[in-house]
mmCIF file of C-alpha atoms and ligand atoms in Angstrom:
data_model
loop_
_atom_site.group_PDB
_atom_site.id
_atom_site.type_symbol
_atom_site.label_atom_id
_atom_site.label_comp_id
_atom_site.label_asym_id
_atom_site.label_seq_id
_atom_site.Cartn_x
_atom_site.Cartn_y
_atom_site.Cartn_z
ATOM 1 C CA MET I 1198 -11.967 -2.019 36.567
ATOM 2 C CA LYS I 1199 -11.319 -0.173 33.444
ATOM 3 C CA LYS I 1200 -7.991 -1.543 31.653
ATOM 4 C CA ASN I 1201 -5.373 0.855 31.090
ATOM 5 C CA ILE I 1202 -5.061 0.364 27.442
ATOM 6 C CA ASN I 1203 -1.541 2.281 27.156
ATOM 7 C CA LYS I 1204 0.043 -0.289 29.611
ATOM 8 C CA ILE I 1205 -1.073 -3.288 27.736
ATOM 9 C CA LYS I 1206 1.697 -5.109 26.110
ATOM 10 C CA ILE I 1207 0.252 -5.999 22.528
ATOM 11 C CA THR I 1208 2.110 -8.489 20.190
ATOM 12 C CA VAL I 1209 0.797 -9.502 16.955
ATOM 13 C CA LYS I 1210 0.763 -12.998 18.381
ATOM 14 C CA ASP I 1211 -1.510 -11.950 21.034
ATOM 15 C CA PRO I 1212 -3.771 -9.262 19.775
ATOM 16 C CA LEU I 1213 -6.344 -7.266 21.705
ATOM 17 C CA SER I 1214 -10.054 -7.492 21.209
ATOM 18 C CA ALA I 1215 -11.536 -5.353 18.378
ATOM 19 C CA LYS I 1216 -13.160 -3.112 21.283
ATOM 20 C CA GLU I 1217 -9.946 -2.565 22.984
ATOM 21 C CA TYR I 1218 -8.241 -1.507 19.634
ATOM 22 C CA LEU I 1219 -10.938 0.894 18.918
ATOM 23 C CA THR I 1220 -10.814 2.528 22.431
ATOM 24 C CA ALA I 1221 -7.014 2.859 22.237
ATOM 25 C CA ILE I 1222 -7.061 4.137 18.539
ATOM 26 C CA LYS I 1223 -9.857 6.821 19.470
ATOM 27 C CA ASP I 1224 -7.804 7.803 22.493
ATOM 28 C CA GLY I 1225 -4.953 8.673 20.122
ATOM 29 C CA ASN I 1226 -2.683 5.743 20.850
ATOM 30 C CA ARG I 1227 -0.108 5.538 17.928
ATOM 31 C CA ALA I 1228 1.363 2.274 19.189
ATOM 32 C CA VAL I 1229 -1.946 0.560 19.126
ATOM 33 C CA LEU I 1230 -2.930 2.287 15.720
ATOM 34 C CA SER I 1231 0.233 0.672 14.227
ATOM 35 C CA LYS I 1232 -0.549 -2.710 15.503
ATOM 36 C CA ALA I 1233 -4.026 -2.470 14.432
ATOM 37 C CA ILE I 1234 -2.676 -1.639 10.833
ATOM 38 C CA THR I 1235 -0.338 -4.582 11.071
ATOM 39 C CA LEU I 1236 -3.324 -6.848 11.841
ATOM 40 C CA ILE I 1237 -4.946 -5.514 9.001
ATOM 41 C CA GLU I 1238 -2.152 -6.649 6.788
ATOM 42 C CA SER I 1239 -1.873 -9.908 8.461
ATOM 43 C CA THR I 1240 -2.943 -13.030 6.478
ATOM 44 C CA ASN I 1241 -3.658 -14.998 9.733
ATOM 45 C CA PRO I 1242 -7.388 -15.787 9.728
ATOM 46 C CA LYS I 1243 -7.560 -15.065 13.529
ATOM 47 C CA HIS I 1244 -6.362 -11.582 12.926
ATOM 48 C CA GLN I 1245 -8.320 -11.131 9.917
ATOM 49 C CA LYS I 1246 -11.464 -11.689 12.195
ATOM 50 C CA ILE I 1247 -10.403 -9.166 14.542
ATOM 51 C CA ALA I 1248 -9.445 -6.598 11.876
ATOM 52 C CA GLU I 1249 -12.718 -7.085 10.304
ATOM 53 C CA GLU I 1250 -14.788 -6.562 13.410
ATOM 54 C CA LEU I 1251 -12.275 -3.598 14.142
ATOM 55 C CA ILE I 1252 -13.174 -1.966 10.791
ATOM 56 C CA GLU I 1253 -16.927 -2.430 11.249
ATOM 57 C CA LEU I 1254 -16.697 -0.823 14.796
ATOM 58 C CA SER I 1255 -14.477 1.992 13.345
ATOM 59 C CA LEU I 1256 -16.758 3.017 10.305
ATOM 60 C CA PRO I 1257 -19.265 5.251 12.414
ATOM 61 C CA PHE I 1258 -16.082 7.351 13.441
ATOM 62 C CA SER I 1259 -14.418 7.376 9.882
ATOM 63 C CA GLY I 1260 -14.954 9.584 6.929
ATOM 64 C CA ASN I 1261 -14.236 12.923 8.160
ATOM 65 C CA SER I 1262 -10.722 13.396 6.644
ATOM 66 C CA VAL I 1263 -9.639 14.942 3.210
ATOM 67 C CA ARG I 1264 -7.778 11.920 1.357
ATOM 68 C CA ILE I 1265 -5.325 12.958 -0.893
ATOM 69 C CA GLY I 1266 -3.402 10.605 -3.435
ATOM 70 C CA ILE I 1267 -0.030 11.533 -4.528
ATOM 71 C CA THR I 1268 1.784 10.284 -7.400
ATOM 72 C CA GLY I 1269 4.635 10.654 -9.596
ATOM 73 C CA VAL I 1270 8.016 8.670 -10.841
ATOM 74 C CA PRO I 1271 10.426 8.003 -8.568
ATOM 75 C CA GLY I 1272 12.794 10.984 -7.902
ATOM 76 C CA VAL I 1273 10.128 13.375 -8.837
ATOM 77 C CA GLY I 1274 9.891 14.727 -5.269
ATOM 78 C CA LYS I 1275 7.074 12.910 -3.663
ATOM 79 C CA SER I 1276 8.500 12.339 -0.374
ATOM 80 C CA THR I 1277 10.220 15.714 -0.127
ATOM 81 C CA LEU I 1278 6.926 17.389 -1.129
ATOM 82 C CA ILE I 1279 4.998 15.433 1.317
ATOM 83 C CA GLU I 1280 7.351 16.474 4.000
ATOM 84 C CA ALA I 1281 6.877 19.980 3.143
ATOM 85 C CA LEU I 1282 2.986 19.937 2.639
ATOM 86 C CA GLY I 1283 2.616 17.853 5.780
ATOM 87 C CA SER I 1284 4.533 20.431 7.824
ATOM 88 C CA TYR I 1285 2.686 23.233 6.198
ATOM 89 C CA LEU I 1286 -0.608 21.747 7.121
ATOM 90 C CA ILE I 1287 0.467 20.895 10.592
ATOM 91 C CA GLU I 1288 2.090 24.260 11.356
ATOM 92 C CA GLU I 1289 -0.166 26.635 9.413
ATOM 93 C CA LYS I 1290 -3.579 24.886 9.287
ATOM 94 C CA LYS I 1291 -3.349 22.820 12.462
ATOM 95 C CA LYS I 1292 -4.094 19.670 10.829
ATOM 96 C CA LYS I 1293 -3.056 16.280 11.831
ATOM 97 C CA ILE I 1294 -1.627 14.369 8.973
ATOM 98 C CA ALA I 1295 -1.255 10.560 8.089
ATOM 99 C CA VAL I 1296 0.731 9.463 5.569
ATOM 100 C CA LEU I 1297 0.081 5.982 3.766
ATOM 101 C CA ALA I 1298 2.037 4.426 0.936
ATOM 102 C CA ILE I 1299 1.137 2.003 -1.838
ATOM 103 C CA ASP I 1300 4.045 0.567 -3.480
ATOM 104 C CA PRO I 1301 3.627 -2.162 -5.879
ATOM 105 C CA SER I 1302 7.402 -2.651 -6.407
ATOM 106 C CA SER I 1303 7.957 -3.974 -3.060
ATOM 107 C CA LYS I 1304 6.611 -7.327 -3.857
ATOM 108 C CA LYS I 1305 8.499 -7.807 -7.017
ATOM 109 C CA SER I 1306 11.895 -6.657 -6.125
ATOM 110 C CA GLY I 1307 12.011 -7.433 -2.482
ATOM 111 C CA GLY I 1308 12.703 -3.927 -1.879
ATOM 112 C CA SER I 1309 10.618 -0.972 -2.438
ATOM 113 C CA ILE I 1310 10.891 2.226 -4.408
ATOM 114 C CA LEU I 1311 9.088 4.250 -1.720
ATOM 115 C CA GLY I 1312 10.087 2.656 1.521
ATOM 116 C CA ASP I 1313 14.069 2.135 1.250
ATOM 117 C CA LYS I 1314 14.925 5.719 1.689
ATOM 118 C CA THR I 1315 15.066 7.518 5.180
ATOM 119 C CA ARG I 1316 12.160 9.393 4.382
ATOM 120 C CA MET I 1317 10.321 12.352 5.889
ATOM 121 C CA ASN I 1318 12.528 13.169 8.992
ATOM 122 C CA ARG I 1319 10.551 16.120 9.975
ATOM 123 C CA LEU I 1320 7.270 14.597 9.780
ATOM 124 C CA SER I 1321 8.175 11.229 11.329
ATOM 125 C CA ILE I 1322 9.004 12.857 14.583
ATOM 126 C CA ASN I 1323 6.082 15.185 14.502
ATOM 127 C CA ASN I 1324 3.395 14.365 17.056
ATOM 128 C CA ASP I 1325 0.499 15.461 14.707
ATOM 129 C CA ALA I 1326 1.736 13.241 11.992
ATOM 130 C CA PHE I 1327 1.733 9.463 11.333
ATOM 131 C CA ILE I 1328 3.711 7.873 8.794
ATOM 132 C CA ARG I 1329 3.242 4.298 7.857
ATOM 133 C CA PRO I 1330 5.153 2.693 5.007
ATOM 134 C CA SER I 1331 3.501 0.399 2.239
ATOM 135 C CA PRO I 1332 3.116 -3.170 3.347
ATOM 136 C CA SER I 1333 5.831 -5.126 1.962
ATOM 137 C CA SER I 1334 3.840 -8.154 1.040
ATOM 138 C CA GLY I 1335 0.934 -9.226 -0.607
ATOM 139 C CA THR I 1336 -0.793 -8.708 -4.117
ATOM 140 C CA LEU I 1337 -1.469 -5.105 -5.274
ATOM 141 C CA GLY I 1338 -5.312 -5.757 -4.475
ATOM 142 C CA GLY I 1339 -4.258 -6.844 -1.042
ATOM 143 C CA VAL I 1340 -2.201 -4.043 -0.374
ATOM 144 C CA ALA I 1341 -4.898 -1.550 -1.596
ATOM 145 C CA LYS I 1342 -7.456 -3.199 0.562
ATOM 146 C CA ALA I 1343 -5.219 -2.713 3.607
ATOM 147 C CA THR I 1344 -4.588 0.736 2.588
ATOM 148 C CA ARG I 1345 -8.144 1.766 2.426
ATOM 149 C CA GLU I 1346 -8.931 -0.014 5.723
ATOM 150 C CA SER I 1347 -5.934 1.948 7.145
ATOM 151 C CA ILE I 1348 -7.607 5.119 5.966
ATOM 152 C CA ILE I 1349 -10.690 4.260 8.028
ATOM 153 C CA LEU I 1350 -8.442 3.537 11.154
ATOM 154 C CA CYS I 1351 -6.563 6.802 10.737
ATOM 155 C CA GLU I 1352 -9.792 8.601 10.232
ATOM 156 C CA THR I 1353 -10.944 7.109 13.669
ATOM 157 C CA ALA I 1354 -7.645 8.149 15.353
ATOM 158 C CA GLY I 1355 -8.550 11.912 14.315
ATOM 159 C CA PHE I 1356 -6.201 12.330 11.527
ATOM 160 C CA ASP I 1357 -7.829 14.880 9.350
ATOM 161 C CA VAL I 1358 -5.711 14.874 6.207
ATOM 162 C CA ILE I 1359 -4.684 11.466 4.813
ATOM 163 C CA LEU I 1360 -1.825 11.491 2.118
ATOM 164 C CA ILE I 1361 -1.559 8.478 0.232
ATOM 165 C CA GLU I 1362 1.506 8.075 -1.886
ATOM 166 C CA THR I 1363 2.198 5.763 -4.800
ATOM 167 C CA VAL I 1364 4.615 5.321 -7.541
ATOM 168 C CA GLY I 1365 3.485 6.531 -10.796
ATOM 169 C CA VAL I 1366 4.293 3.622 -12.899
ATOM 170 C CA GLY I 1367 1.285 1.674 -13.440
ATOM 171 C CA GLN I 1368 -1.987 0.133 -12.028
ATOM 172 C CA SER I 1369 -1.615 1.472 -8.470
ATOM 173 C CA GLU I 1370 -2.586 4.766 -9.427
ATOM 174 C CA ILE I 1371 -6.127 3.484 -10.355
ATOM 175 C CA GLU I 1372 -6.392 1.673 -7.031
ATOM 176 C CA VAL I 1373 -5.425 4.737 -5.192
ATOM 177 C CA LYS I 1374 -7.799 6.986 -7.317
ATOM 178 C CA SER I 1375 -10.528 4.754 -6.125
ATOM 179 C CA MET I 1376 -9.774 5.600 -2.479
ATOM 180 C CA VAL I 1377 -9.209 9.377 -2.506
ATOM 181 C CA ASP I 1378 -11.123 12.486 -2.873
ATOM 182 C CA PHE I 1379 -8.307 14.458 -4.579
ATOM 183 C CA PHE I 1380 -5.662 13.017 -6.801
ATOM 184 C CA LEU I 1381 -2.374 14.960 -7.099
ATOM 185 C CA LEU I 1382 0.169 14.228 -9.909
ATOM 186 C CA LEU I 1383 3.756 15.220 -9.604
ATOM 187 C CA MET I 1384 5.674 15.991 -12.790
ATOM 188 C CA LEU I 1385 9.092 17.376 -14.053
ATOM 189 C CA ALA I 1386 9.636 20.094 -16.386
ATOM 190 C CA GLY I 1387 11.676 19.145 -19.462
ATOM 191 C CA ALA I 1388 11.530 15.413 -19.469
ATOM 192 C CA GLY I 1389 9.121 13.888 -21.953
ATOM 193 C CA ASP I 1390 6.148 12.274 -20.589
ATOM 194 C CA GLU I 1391 7.532 8.984 -21.960
ATOM 195 C CA LEU I 1392 10.698 9.510 -20.066
ATOM 196 C CA GLN I 1393 8.656 10.060 -16.868
ATOM 197 C CA GLY I 1394 6.910 6.886 -17.344
ATOM 198 C CA ILE I 1395 3.540 8.791 -16.908
ATOM 199 C CA LYS I 1396 0.838 7.179 -19.024
ATOM 200 C CA ARG I 1397 -1.560 9.630 -20.462
ATOM 201 C CA GLY I 1398 -4.559 7.810 -18.533
ATOM 202 C CA ILE I 1399 -2.752 8.804 -15.210
ATOM 203 C CA MET I 1400 -2.702 12.508 -16.310
ATOM 204 C CA GLU I 1401 -6.558 12.120 -17.233
ATOM 205 C CA ILE I 1402 -7.413 11.114 -13.696
ATOM 206 C CA ALA I 1403 -5.444 13.655 -12.072
ATOM 207 C CA ASP I 1404 -7.375 16.723 -10.223
ATOM 208 C CA GLY I 1405 -4.275 18.551 -9.972
ATOM 209 C CA ILE I 1406 -0.750 18.437 -12.000
ATOM 210 C CA PHE I 1407 1.983 20.103 -10.263
ATOM 211 C CA ILE I 1408 5.647 20.581 -11.905
ATOM 212 C CA ASN I 1409 7.784 19.948 -8.866
ATOM 213 C CA LYS I 1410 11.522 21.306 -8.936
ATOM 214 C CA ALA I 1411 10.465 24.657 -10.166
ATOM 215 C CA ASP I 1412 13.544 26.154 -8.832
ATOM 216 C CA GLY I 1413 16.715 27.695 -9.933
ATOM 217 C CA GLU I 1414 17.431 27.177 -13.511
ATOM 218 C CA ASN I 1415 14.305 25.026 -13.829
ATOM 219 C CA ILE I 1416 11.723 27.746 -13.461
ATOM 220 C CA ASP I 1417 11.589 28.700 -17.121
ATOM 221 C CA LYS I 1418 11.130 25.174 -17.897
ATOM 222 C CA ALA I 1419 8.638 24.647 -15.438
ATOM 223 C CA ASN I 1420 6.473 27.527 -16.744
ATOM 224 C CA LEU I 1421 6.765 26.108 -20.262
ATOM 225 C CA ALA I 1422 5.597 22.828 -18.979
ATOM 226 C CA ILE I 1423 2.509 24.311 -17.298
ATOM 227 C CA ARG I 1424 1.522 25.781 -20.536
ATOM 228 C CA GLU I 1425 1.882 22.334 -22.410
ATOM 229 C CA TYR I 1426 0.110 20.633 -19.960
ATOM 230 C CA LYS I 1427 -2.684 23.277 -19.719
ATOM 231 C CA ASN I 1428 -3.225 22.812 -23.429
ATOM 232 C CA ALA I 1429 -3.099 18.967 -23.097
ATOM 233 C CA ILE I 1430 -5.932 18.836 -20.524
ATOM 234 C CA HIS I 1431 -8.162 20.688 -22.848
ATOM 235 C CA PHE I 1432 -8.260 17.558 -24.928
ATOM 236 C CA PHE I 1433 -9.342 15.456 -22.120
ATOM 237 C CA PRO I 1434 -12.972 14.278 -21.500
ATOM 238 C CA PRO I 1435 -14.619 16.732 -19.137
ATOM 239 C CA ASN I 1436 -14.976 15.538 -15.455
ATOM 240 C CA LYS I 1437 -18.493 14.451 -14.239
ATOM 241 C CA ASN I 1438 -18.089 16.689 -11.201
ATOM 242 C CA ASN I 1439 -17.393 19.889 -13.349
ATOM 243 C CA TRP I 1440 -13.950 20.279 -11.923
ATOM 244 C CA ILE I 1441 -11.124 21.445 -14.325
ATOM 245 C CA PRO I 1442 -7.754 19.796 -13.307
ATOM 246 C CA VAL I 1443 -5.471 22.627 -12.332
ATOM 247 C CA VAL I 1444 -1.790 22.856 -13.605
ATOM 248 C CA ASN I 1445 0.882 24.700 -11.651
ATOM 249 C CA SER I 1446 4.288 24.285 -10.394
ATOM 250 C CA CYS I 1447 6.159 24.267 -7.086
ATOM 251 C CA SER I 1448 9.215 23.558 -5.410
ATOM 252 C CA ALA I 1449 9.280 21.056 -2.374
ATOM 253 C CA THR I 1450 12.786 21.888 -1.472
ATOM 254 C CA GLU I 1451 12.295 25.630 -1.545
ATOM 255 C CA ASN I 1452 8.791 25.397 0.003
ATOM 256 C CA LYS I 1453 7.233 27.301 -3.050
ATOM 257 C CA GLY I 1454 3.751 26.714 -4.130
ATOM 258 C CA ILE I 1455 3.163 24.257 -1.226
ATOM 259 C CA ASP I 1456 0.252 26.636 0.054
ATOM 260 C CA SER I 1457 -0.948 26.738 -3.473
ATOM 261 C CA ILE I 1458 -1.460 23.019 -3.453
ATOM 262 C CA TRP I 1459 -3.556 23.143 -0.460
ATOM 263 C CA GLU I 1460 -5.751 26.029 -2.010
ATOM 264 C CA VAL I 1461 -6.250 24.127 -5.021
ATOM 265 C CA VAL I 1462 -7.391 21.069 -2.543
ATOM 266 C CA GLU I 1463 -9.798 23.546 -0.683
ATOM 267 C CA ASN I 1464 -11.165 24.816 -3.900
ATOM 268 C CA PHE I 1465 -11.743 21.439 -5.066
ATOM 269 C CA ILE I 1466 -13.674 20.249 -1.937
ATOM 270 C CA ASN I 1467 -15.928 23.475 -2.052
ATOM 271 C CA LEU I 1468 -16.945 22.937 -5.724
ATOM 272 C CA THR I 1469 -17.555 19.367 -5.178
ATOM 273 C CA THR I 1470 -19.224 19.434 -1.771
ATOM 274 C CA ILE I 1471 -21.784 22.141 -3.356
ATOM 275 C CA ASN I 1472 -22.473 20.228 -6.234
ATOM 276 C CA SER I 1473 -22.603 17.041 -4.188
ATOM 277 C CA SER I 1474 -19.934 15.171 -6.164
ATOM 278 C CA PHE I 1475 -17.790 14.799 -3.279
ATOM 279 C CA ASN I 1476 -20.377 12.468 -1.604
ATOM 280 C CA GLU I 1477 -21.345 10.775 -4.689
ATOM 281 C CA ASN I 1478 -17.645 9.984 -5.444
ATOM 282 C CA ARG I 1479 -17.140 8.389 -2.064
ATOM 283 C CA LYS I 1480 -20.529 6.146 -2.580
ATOM 284 C CA GLN I 1481 -19.239 5.238 -6.086
ATOM 285 C CA GLN I 1482 -15.732 4.314 -4.438
ATOM 286 C CA ALA I 1483 -17.488 2.090 -2.017
ATOM 287 C CA LYS I 1484 -19.415 0.315 -4.604
ATOM 288 C CA PHE I 1485 -16.346 -0.207 -6.576
ATOM 289 C CA TRP I 1486 -14.849 -1.863 -3.374
ATOM 290 C CA LEU I 1487 -17.755 -4.040 -2.889
ATOM 291 C CA GLU I 1488 -17.546 -5.176 -6.637
ATOM 292 C CA HIS I 1489 -13.734 -5.480 -6.237
ATOM 293 C CA THR I 1490 -13.912 -7.427 -2.987
ATOM 294 C CA ILE I 1491 -16.438 -9.875 -4.446
ATOM 295 C CA GLN I 1492 -14.597 -10.569 -7.552
ATOM 296 C CA SER I 1493 -11.139 -11.098 -5.702
ATOM 297 C CA SER I 1494 -12.755 -13.348 -3.159
ATOM 298 C CA ILE I 1495 -14.508 -15.375 -5.734
ATOM 299 C CA MET I 1496 -11.322 -15.817 -7.702
ATOM 300 C CA SER I 1497 -9.345 -16.790 -4.719
ATOM 301 C CA LEU I 1498 -11.975 -19.466 -3.913
ATOM 302 C CA PHE I 1499 -12.076 -20.685 -7.260
ATOM 303 C CA TYR I 1500 -8.146 -21.070 -7.498
ATOM 304 C CA SER I 1501 -7.860 -22.396 -4.198
ATOM 305 C CA ASP I 1502 -10.478 -25.089 -5.023
ATOM 306 C CA LYS I 1503 -8.780 -28.401 -5.095
ATOM 307 C CA ASN I 1504 -10.911 -30.009 -7.807
ATOM 308 C CA VAL I 1505 -10.368 -26.727 -10.003
ATOM 309 C CA SER I 1506 -6.712 -26.933 -9.612
ATOM 310 C CA ARG I 1507 -6.498 -30.585 -10.333
ATOM 311 C CA LYS I 1508 -8.202 -30.023 -13.582
ATOM 312 C CA LEU I 1509 -6.537 -26.630 -14.276
ATOM 313 C CA LYS I 1510 -3.204 -28.011 -15.281
ATOM 314 C CA GLU I 1511 -4.717 -30.544 -17.720
ATOM 315 C CA LEU I 1512 -7.040 -28.119 -19.262
ATOM 316 C CA GLU I 1513 -4.461 -25.445 -19.611
ATOM 317 C CA THR I 1514 -2.255 -27.806 -21.462
ATOM 318 C CA SER I 1515 -5.125 -28.955 -23.692
ATOM 319 C CA VAL I 1516 -5.675 -25.291 -24.524
ATOM 320 C CA LEU I 1517 -2.215 -24.535 -25.386
ATOM 321 C CA ASP I 1518 -2.287 -27.710 -27.611
ATOM 322 C CA GLY I 1519 -5.152 -26.312 -29.307
ATOM 323 C CA GLY I 1520 -7.131 -29.595 -28.267
ATOM 324 C CA THR I 1521 -9.839 -27.442 -26.164
ATOM 325 C CA SER I 1522 -10.955 -23.970 -26.632
ATOM 326 C CA PRO I 1523 -10.584 -21.527 -23.941
ATOM 327 C CA PHE I 1524 -14.095 -20.941 -23.488
ATOM 328 C CA LYS I 1525 -14.929 -24.537 -23.330
ATOM 329 C CA ALA I 1526 -12.146 -25.168 -20.744
ATOM 330 C CA ALA I 1527 -13.316 -22.152 -18.562
ATOM 331 C CA LYS I 1528 -16.861 -23.490 -18.609
ATOM 332 C CA GLU I 1529 -15.884 -27.010 -17.803
ATOM 333 C CA LEU I 1530 -13.659 -25.445 -14.616
ATOM 334 C CA ILE I 1531 -16.613 -23.442 -13.583
ATOM 335 C CA ALA I 1532 -18.704 -26.395 -13.569
ATOM 336 C CA ILE I 1533 -16.450 -28.304 -11.531
ATOM 337 C CA PHE I 1534 -16.341 -25.395 -9.093
ATOM 338 C CA LYS I 1535 -20.184 -25.011 -8.965
ATOM 339 C CA ASN I 1536 -20.881 -28.591 -8.508
ATOM 340 C CA LYS I 1537 -18.496 -28.839 -5.775
ATOM 341 C CA SER I 1538 -19.784 -25.977 -3.686
HETATM 342 P P1 GDP A 852 10.551 10.491 -4.648
HETATM 343 O O1 GDP A 852 11.197 9.399 -5.184
HETATM 344 O O2 GDP A 852 9.387 11.004 -5.534
HETATM 345 O O3 GDP A 852 9.876 10.577 -3.201
HETATM 346 O O4 GDP A 852 11.314 11.749 -4.574
HETATM 347 P P2 GDP A 852 12.149 12.501 -3.356
HETATM 348 O O5 GDP A 852 11.342 13.329 -2.327
HETATM 349 O O6 GDP A 852 13.138 11.399 -2.682
HETATM 350 O O7 GDP A 852 13.356 13.409 -4.035
HETATM 351 C C1 GDP A 852 14.300 13.136 -5.113
HETATM 352 C C2 GDP A 852 15.391 13.888 -5.208
HETATM 353 O O8 GDP A 852 14.787 15.184 -5.807
HETATM 354 C C3 GDP A 852 16.097 14.354 -3.912
HETATM 355 O O9 GDP A 852 17.295 14.542 -3.990
HETATM 356 C C4 GDP A 852 15.401 15.664 -3.540
HETATM 357 O O10 GDP A 852 15.957 16.424 -2.758
HETATM 358 C C5 GDP A 852 15.272 16.462 -4.693
HETATM 359 N N1 GDP A 852 13.935 17.222 -4.723
HETATM 360 C C6 GDP A 852 12.762 17.062 -4.409
HETATM 361 N N2 GDP A 852 11.870 18.184 -4.592
HETATM 362 C C7 GDP A 852 12.863 19.028 -5.041
HETATM 363 C C8 GDP A 852 12.570 20.491 -5.616
HETATM 364 O O11 GDP A 852 11.398 20.895 -5.351
HETATM 365 N N3 GDP A 852 13.585 21.044 -6.067
HETATM 366 C C9 GDP A 852 14.916 20.469 -6.374
HETATM 367 N N4 GDP A 852 15.759 21.212 -6.963
HETATM 368 N N5 GDP A 852 15.100 18.981 -5.925
HETATM 369 C C10 GDP A 852 13.957 18.506 -5.483
#
């Protein structure tokens, strides 16, 4: 007899089989989708094994969404904008929206910049939206891997726009850029770029730059900022996909310009589909993640090797004292690692 998946009580201690997860996720069971993401984030080897199998089974059902990264400094209006954009897409475009987050601050501070607030009240109760906060533990690499796999599961569950939010303060944008189709940078008018903590490099990887809070007395400043950023992007190296980043403004609280964000995304998809760079980008991303995973797996094998860690301290001291060169020490440690394995 077929099990009724909705009635199965799942606990993280007692997970379902990968096939059972898949069936329930494809059926649109939110609770199971949430549990499956928890499984992906788990460091328990038993969970990891099921999660790995689930991802393999899900891959054929994934890939059909538009993946959008959204970044900007704390306070720029990311969650307000996601609430507005998500609601617009659900109501006007009949889309199903998943919101995922990468928050590198959560590990360092024990709290998170993105997750602490009560956020996205409207979306969180909408049946066509699924919101998942950033995992609160793990390295940035681990969190990014979990997010990438969560995208696959959300696509399998039928979500057709995936919004991935991150704090615009550093490395996490690069990770997000490597898992999305379109990267949106939110800025504020009138605050210097340095004040906003936005590095030039982040502007260079953006496909769209929107000046948020273009309302009330801010409108003139926003228009000025648009001109400045448009000038600035002239000096950026051209994109391989022939896309010229769009600079515009919006107001998340007044729901202005939200439709134009989506229009820009659609134009982007049209252009990159016609010139094949949409798929090429996804292929390159897969390659990036292959290399990334190999590197991080080897690093973790290396540092968890008993013989290596026994010798590491001693060689480190010697390198610091000037007794051994860093290159010789590294060579010796690698030799120890290779001989053992
Ligand atoms: P986040 O930290 O980037 O997620 O920013 P929030 O979405 O939490 O917004 C920070 C503050 O800015 C909140 O008080 C919002 O109400 C406000 N805010 C967000 N978008 C706008 C906007 O378009 N116009 C104005 N005037 N305020 C906004």
